[in-house]
Short mmCIF file of C-alpha atoms in Angstrom, two decimals:
data_model
loop_
_atom_site.label_atom_id
_atom_site.label_comp_id
_atom_site.label_asym_id
_atom_site.label_seq_id
_atom_site.Cartn_x
_atom_site.Cartn_y
_atom_site.Cartn_z
CA MET A 1 -246.53 60.28 -66.41
CA ASN A 2 -247.79 59.91 -62.86
CA THR A 3 -248.00 56.14 -62.27
CA THR A 4 -251.09 56.63 -60.10
CA LEU A 5 -253.01 58.37 -62.86
CA GLN A 6 -251.84 56.24 -65.78
CA PRO A 7 -254.15 53.25 -65.13
CA TYR A 8 -257.16 55.58 -64.92
CA LEU A 9 -256.22 57.34 -68.15
CA ALA A 10 -255.95 53.92 -69.80
CA LEU A 11 -259.26 52.81 -68.25
CA ALA A 12 -261.00 55.85 -69.78
CA ARG A 13 -259.09 55.31 -73.09
CA PHE A 14 -257.73 58.85 -72.99
CA ASP A 15 -254.67 57.33 -74.64
CA ARG A 16 -256.81 56.00 -77.52
CA PRO A 17 -258.68 58.86 -79.23
CA VAL A 18 -260.27 56.79 -82.01
CA GLY A 19 -263.48 56.14 -80.05
CA THR A 20 -263.81 59.79 -79.09
CA LEU A 21 -263.40 60.93 -82.68
CA LEU A 22 -265.95 58.37 -83.88
CA LEU A 23 -268.42 60.04 -81.54
CA LEU A 24 -267.29 63.61 -82.08
CA TRP A 25 -267.49 64.08 -85.87
CA PRO A 26 -271.16 63.03 -86.25
CA THR A 27 -272.12 65.05 -83.17
CA LEU A 28 -270.50 68.18 -84.57
CA ALA A 29 -272.16 67.50 -87.94
CA ALA A 30 -275.53 67.39 -86.16
CA LEU A 31 -274.80 70.72 -84.48
CA TRP A 32 -273.88 72.30 -87.81
CA ILE A 33 -276.97 70.92 -89.54
CA ALA A 34 -279.33 71.93 -86.72
CA SER A 35 -277.91 75.46 -86.57
CA GLY A 36 -277.75 76.04 -90.32
CA GLY A 37 -273.97 76.08 -90.31
CA VAL A 38 -273.50 78.62 -87.51
CA PRO A 39 -273.57 76.81 -84.15
CA GLU A 40 -273.12 78.82 -80.98
CA PRO A 41 -269.51 78.48 -79.75
CA GLY A 42 -270.77 77.65 -76.27
CA LEU A 43 -272.76 74.70 -77.59
CA VAL A 44 -269.75 73.44 -79.54
CA ILE A 45 -267.63 73.51 -76.38
CA ILE A 46 -270.33 71.79 -74.32
CA PHE A 47 -270.82 68.98 -76.83
CA VAL A 48 -267.09 68.44 -77.32
CA LEU A 49 -266.58 68.16 -73.56
CA GLY A 50 -269.68 66.01 -73.20
CA THR A 51 -268.48 63.67 -75.93
CA VAL A 52 -265.08 63.24 -74.29
CA LEU A 53 -266.55 62.66 -70.83
CA MET A 54 -269.32 60.29 -71.92
CA ARG A 55 -267.02 58.24 -74.10
CA ALA A 56 -264.65 57.91 -71.15
CA ALA A 57 -267.50 56.95 -68.81
CA GLY A 58 -268.72 54.39 -71.34
CA CYS A 59 -265.28 52.80 -71.51
CA VAL A 60 -265.08 52.56 -67.72
CA ILE A 61 -268.49 50.91 -67.31
CA ASN A 62 -267.66 48.59 -70.21
CA ASP A 63 -264.49 47.41 -68.48
CA ILE A 64 -266.31 47.00 -65.17
CA ALA A 65 -268.85 44.76 -66.89
CA ASP A 66 -266.10 42.82 -68.73
CA ARG A 67 -263.59 42.61 -65.90
CA ARG A 68 -263.92 38.81 -65.64
CA PHE A 69 -263.65 38.36 -69.42
CA ASP A 70 -260.95 40.81 -70.55
CA GLY A 71 -258.14 38.67 -69.15
CA HIS A 72 -259.12 35.90 -71.57
CA VAL A 73 -259.14 38.08 -74.70
CA THR A 74 -255.83 38.81 -76.43
CA ARG A 75 -256.68 42.44 -77.25
CA THR A 76 -257.88 43.32 -73.73
CA VAL A 77 -255.65 41.25 -71.48
CA ALA A 78 -253.64 44.30 -70.34
CA ARG A 79 -256.59 46.52 -69.40
CA PRO A 80 -256.34 48.01 -65.88
CA LEU A 81 -259.20 46.05 -64.33
CA ALA A 82 -258.04 42.81 -65.92
CA THR A 83 -254.53 43.25 -64.48
CA GLY A 84 -255.69 44.56 -61.11
CA ALA A 85 -254.06 47.96 -61.60
CA VAL A 86 -257.45 49.50 -60.74
CA THR A 87 -259.96 47.92 -58.34
CA THR A 88 -263.62 47.54 -59.20
CA SER A 89 -264.70 49.92 -56.43
CA ALA A 90 -262.23 52.57 -57.62
CA ALA A 91 -263.46 52.13 -61.20
CA LEU A 92 -267.07 52.62 -60.06
CA ARG A 93 -266.12 55.84 -58.29
CA PHE A 94 -264.27 56.99 -61.41
CA PHE A 95 -267.33 56.25 -63.55
CA ALA A 96 -269.53 58.23 -61.16
CA ALA A 97 -267.12 61.17 -61.30
CA LEU A 98 -267.07 61.19 -65.11
CA ALA A 99 -270.86 60.94 -65.31
CA ALA A 100 -271.24 63.73 -62.76
CA ALA A 101 -268.86 65.98 -64.70
CA ALA A 102 -270.89 65.35 -67.86
CA ALA A 103 -274.11 66.07 -65.95
CA LEU A 104 -272.78 69.48 -64.90
CA LEU A 105 -272.75 70.48 -68.56
CA LEU A 106 -276.53 69.99 -68.70
CA PHE A 107 -277.06 73.10 -66.57
CA PHE A 108 -276.01 75.14 -69.62
CA LEU A 109 -278.58 73.47 -71.91
CA ASN A 110 -282.33 73.81 -72.33
CA PRO A 111 -284.85 71.64 -70.44
CA LEU A 112 -285.59 69.30 -73.37
CA THR A 113 -281.92 68.42 -73.75
CA ARG A 114 -281.65 67.82 -70.01
CA TRP A 115 -284.62 65.45 -70.19
CA LEU A 116 -283.04 63.53 -73.06
CA ALA A 117 -279.66 63.09 -71.35
CA PRO A 118 -280.61 60.35 -68.82
CA ALA A 119 -281.84 58.11 -71.65
CA GLY A 120 -278.45 58.38 -73.32
CA LEU A 121 -276.65 57.49 -70.09
CA ALA A 122 -278.99 54.54 -69.50
CA ILE A 123 -278.38 53.12 -72.99
CA ALA A 124 -274.61 53.56 -72.66
CA THR A 125 -274.63 51.84 -69.26
CA LEU A 126 -276.78 48.97 -70.56
CA TYR A 127 -274.64 48.25 -73.61
CA PRO A 128 -271.79 46.24 -71.97
CA PHE A 129 -274.24 43.83 -70.38
CA MET A 130 -276.07 43.19 -73.65
CA LYS A 131 -273.10 41.15 -74.84
CA ARG A 132 -274.30 38.36 -72.52
CA TRP A 133 -277.94 38.43 -73.60
CA THR A 134 -278.09 39.14 -77.33
CA TYR A 135 -276.05 38.83 -80.50
CA LEU A 136 -276.99 42.45 -81.29
CA PRO A 137 -275.09 44.51 -78.69
CA GLN A 138 -273.75 46.63 -81.54
CA VAL A 139 -277.28 47.94 -82.10
CA VAL A 140 -277.42 49.13 -78.49
CA LEU A 141 -273.98 50.71 -78.89
CA GLY A 142 -275.22 52.41 -82.05
CA ALA A 143 -278.14 53.92 -80.17
CA ALA A 144 -275.86 55.06 -77.34
CA PHE A 145 -273.29 56.63 -79.67
CA SER A 146 -276.00 58.30 -81.77
CA TRP A 147 -277.97 59.79 -78.88
CA GLY A 148 -275.74 62.85 -78.87
CA LEU A 149 -277.07 63.71 -82.34
CA ILE A 150 -280.62 63.88 -80.98
CA MET A 151 -279.43 66.01 -78.07
CA ALA A 152 -277.62 68.35 -80.46
CA PHE A 153 -280.83 69.09 -82.38
CA ALA A 154 -282.72 69.54 -79.11
CA ALA A 155 -280.06 71.91 -77.79
CA VAL A 156 -280.21 74.10 -80.90
CA GLY A 157 -283.91 74.17 -81.70
CA ASN A 158 -285.57 73.01 -78.47
CA HIS A 159 -287.28 70.18 -80.37
CA VAL A 160 -286.30 67.06 -82.31
CA PRO A 161 -287.34 67.20 -85.99
CA SER A 162 -287.75 64.17 -88.23
CA GLU A 163 -284.43 64.99 -89.91
CA ALA A 164 -282.69 64.36 -86.59
CA TRP A 165 -284.14 60.86 -86.42
CA LEU A 166 -283.09 60.16 -90.00
CA LEU A 167 -279.54 61.16 -89.08
CA PHE A 168 -279.83 59.00 -85.95
CA ILE A 169 -280.80 55.96 -88.05
CA ALA A 170 -277.94 56.56 -90.49
CA SER A 171 -275.49 56.86 -87.61
CA LEU A 172 -276.80 53.70 -85.94
CA LEU A 173 -276.42 51.67 -89.15
CA TRP A 174 -272.89 52.99 -89.65
CA ILE A 175 -271.92 52.18 -86.06
CA VAL A 176 -273.23 48.63 -86.28
CA ALA A 177 -271.10 48.22 -89.42
CA TYR A 178 -267.86 49.49 -87.90
CA ASP A 179 -268.36 47.84 -84.53
CA THR A 180 -268.92 44.53 -86.32
CA MET A 181 -265.43 45.00 -87.80
CA TYR A 182 -264.18 45.67 -84.26
CA ALA A 183 -265.91 42.51 -83.02
CA MET A 184 -264.30 40.51 -85.83
CA VAL A 185 -260.95 41.16 -84.13
CA ASP A 186 -262.11 39.31 -81.00
CA ARG A 187 -264.43 36.75 -82.59
CA GLU A 188 -262.40 33.64 -81.77
CA ASP A 189 -261.81 34.67 -78.16
CA ASP A 190 -265.45 35.72 -77.75
CA LEU A 191 -266.66 32.33 -78.96
CA LYS A 192 -264.55 30.64 -76.30
CA ILE A 193 -265.79 32.76 -73.39
CA GLY A 194 -269.42 33.18 -74.42
CA ILE A 195 -269.49 36.84 -75.45
CA LYS A 196 -272.04 37.60 -78.18
CA SER A 197 -271.69 40.01 -81.11
CA THR A 198 -272.93 40.72 -84.61
CA ALA A 199 -269.61 39.34 -85.90
CA ILE A 200 -270.59 35.96 -84.47
CA LEU A 201 -274.22 36.31 -85.56
CA PHE A 202 -273.33 37.15 -89.17
CA GLY A 203 -270.68 34.41 -89.42
CA ASN A 204 -269.44 33.97 -92.98
CA ALA A 205 -271.89 36.64 -94.15
CA ASP A 206 -270.09 39.28 -92.08
CA ARG A 207 -268.58 41.18 -95.01
CA LEU A 208 -271.88 41.12 -96.90
CA MET A 209 -273.82 42.37 -93.89
CA ILE A 210 -271.29 45.13 -93.22
CA GLY A 211 -271.67 46.20 -96.84
CA VAL A 212 -275.46 46.24 -96.55
CA LEU A 213 -275.24 48.34 -93.39
CA GLN A 214 -272.80 50.77 -95.01
CA LEU A 215 -274.97 51.14 -98.10
CA SER A 216 -278.06 51.64 -95.93
CA ALA A 217 -276.31 54.35 -93.91
CA LEU A 218 -275.28 56.16 -97.10
CA THR A 219 -278.85 55.92 -98.42
CA CYS A 220 -280.23 57.48 -95.24
CA LEU A 221 -277.67 60.29 -95.45
CA ALA A 222 -278.53 60.89 -99.11
CA LEU A 223 -282.22 61.10 -98.17
CA LEU A 224 -281.29 63.57 -95.43
CA GLY A 225 -279.42 65.75 -97.92
CA ASP A 226 -282.40 65.68 -100.26
CA ARG A 227 -284.80 66.72 -97.49
CA LEU A 228 -282.53 69.57 -96.48
CA GLY A 229 -281.99 70.78 -100.04
CA TYR A 230 -278.23 70.24 -99.92
CA HIS A 231 -276.05 70.43 -103.01
CA SER A 232 -272.76 69.14 -104.37
CA PHE A 233 -270.37 69.50 -101.44
CA TYR A 234 -272.56 67.45 -99.11
CA TYR A 235 -272.73 64.67 -101.68
CA LEU A 236 -268.99 64.90 -102.32
CA GLY A 237 -268.58 64.15 -98.62
CA LEU A 238 -270.85 61.13 -98.99
CA SER A 239 -268.90 60.00 -102.06
CA ALA A 240 -265.67 60.18 -100.09
CA ALA A 241 -267.30 58.15 -97.31
CA ALA A 242 -268.41 55.56 -99.88
CA GLY A 243 -264.83 55.31 -101.11
CA LEU A 244 -263.61 54.74 -97.57
CA PHE A 245 -266.24 52.04 -97.10
CA ALA A 246 -264.93 50.30 -100.22
CA TYR A 247 -261.39 50.49 -98.81
CA GLN A 248 -262.61 48.96 -95.54
CA GLN A 249 -264.17 46.08 -97.46
CA TYR A 250 -260.77 45.52 -99.05
CA LEU A 251 -259.08 45.51 -95.64
CA ILE A 252 -261.42 42.91 -94.14
CA ARG A 253 -261.42 40.66 -97.21
CA ASN A 254 -259.39 37.94 -95.43
CA ARG A 255 -260.87 38.60 -91.96
CA GLN A 256 -257.42 39.03 -90.43
CA ALA A 257 -257.62 40.65 -86.98
CA PRO A 258 -255.06 43.46 -87.57
CA GLU A 259 -256.71 44.42 -90.86
CA CYS A 260 -260.19 44.34 -89.32
CA PHE A 261 -258.97 46.73 -86.64
CA ARG A 262 -257.48 49.01 -89.31
CA ALA A 263 -260.84 49.01 -91.09
CA PHE A 264 -262.60 49.88 -87.84
CA ALA A 265 -260.22 52.76 -87.10
CA ASN A 266 -260.54 54.05 -90.67
CA ASN A 267 -264.10 55.08 -89.81
CA VAL A 268 -262.70 58.14 -88.07
CA TRP A 269 -262.09 59.45 -91.60
CA VAL A 270 -265.63 58.55 -92.62
CA GLY A 271 -266.95 60.74 -89.81
CA PHE A 272 -264.52 63.52 -90.67
CA THR A 273 -265.41 63.56 -94.38
CA PHE A 274 -269.12 63.65 -93.56
CA PHE A 275 -268.59 66.52 -91.13
CA MET A 276 -266.48 68.48 -93.61
CA GLY A 277 -269.05 67.89 -96.34
CA VAL A 278 -271.70 69.44 -94.08
CA VAL A 279 -269.50 72.37 -93.05
CA ILE A 280 -268.45 73.27 -96.61
CA GLU A 281 -271.97 72.76 -97.96
CA LEU A 282 -273.46 75.18 -95.46
CA ALA A 283 -270.66 77.69 -95.98
CA ILE A 284 -270.91 77.68 -99.79
CA TYR A 285 -274.69 77.50 -100.14
CA PRO A 286 -276.31 79.99 -97.72
CA ALA A 287 -279.81 79.04 -98.93
CA ALA A 288 -279.28 75.50 -97.62
CA ALA A 289 -277.95 76.93 -94.37
CA GLU A 290 -281.21 78.81 -93.86
CA ALA A 291 -283.21 75.58 -93.52
CA THR A 292 -285.27 75.65 -90.34
CA PHE A 293 -286.58 72.78 -88.30
#
């Protein structure tokens, strides 16, 4: 690999697809729900590209914000800005290029979706700095990661129905749960350097709070299915997600960093099972697919 490009690929986490997939599966599920199971191929391509670009931009701005801290955290000590492989000014230019590329995609979307996009960028840019000010940065991350779901509904129907906000809330709760697991990996280092997180806020109640968040997310998704008139395959997807949540609770039982990271990464499968439940539901039950917003 070109040694000049490699640090930038690492900075954007193109070598670590977990974060992209965590964003992608719920976004695609939103497109399928909003379109009744038949999304326009052009919209699918736009939202896939937008997800990849915005996740990369979010990683870059996160590392810019954390450049003075990452060298003191075991998991992040080798990141390009922490090692000096990429300068701060170069990283800022890279962030601007990624954001600009994502903005170009907006020209192919309707006006409402274009109006919503800056809010998503603002929340994503704000998130890294919240770790200094509040023990709830995961909530801000949840809003940033879930904003694409709102944009997906707007892109399909040119408005944002109440069902979209219910999905947004479910996604936010789920993200706070899995990013708390992620923060558990760094908890000891974060305490030393003054970084705040829900893992620190919850303390010894971390597993309980993660369970409450997971159960709340599943409840919101069940309510969504009821409102949309969905049937068995959707709920089979939710049942599979519930099983994965139980497995994650098993992994984090001793709060060991490697196992907490495994539990975090396992959420890719939660997103995938939810997406597949939606896809199969709308393919098998055309009446549910005809729901309009």
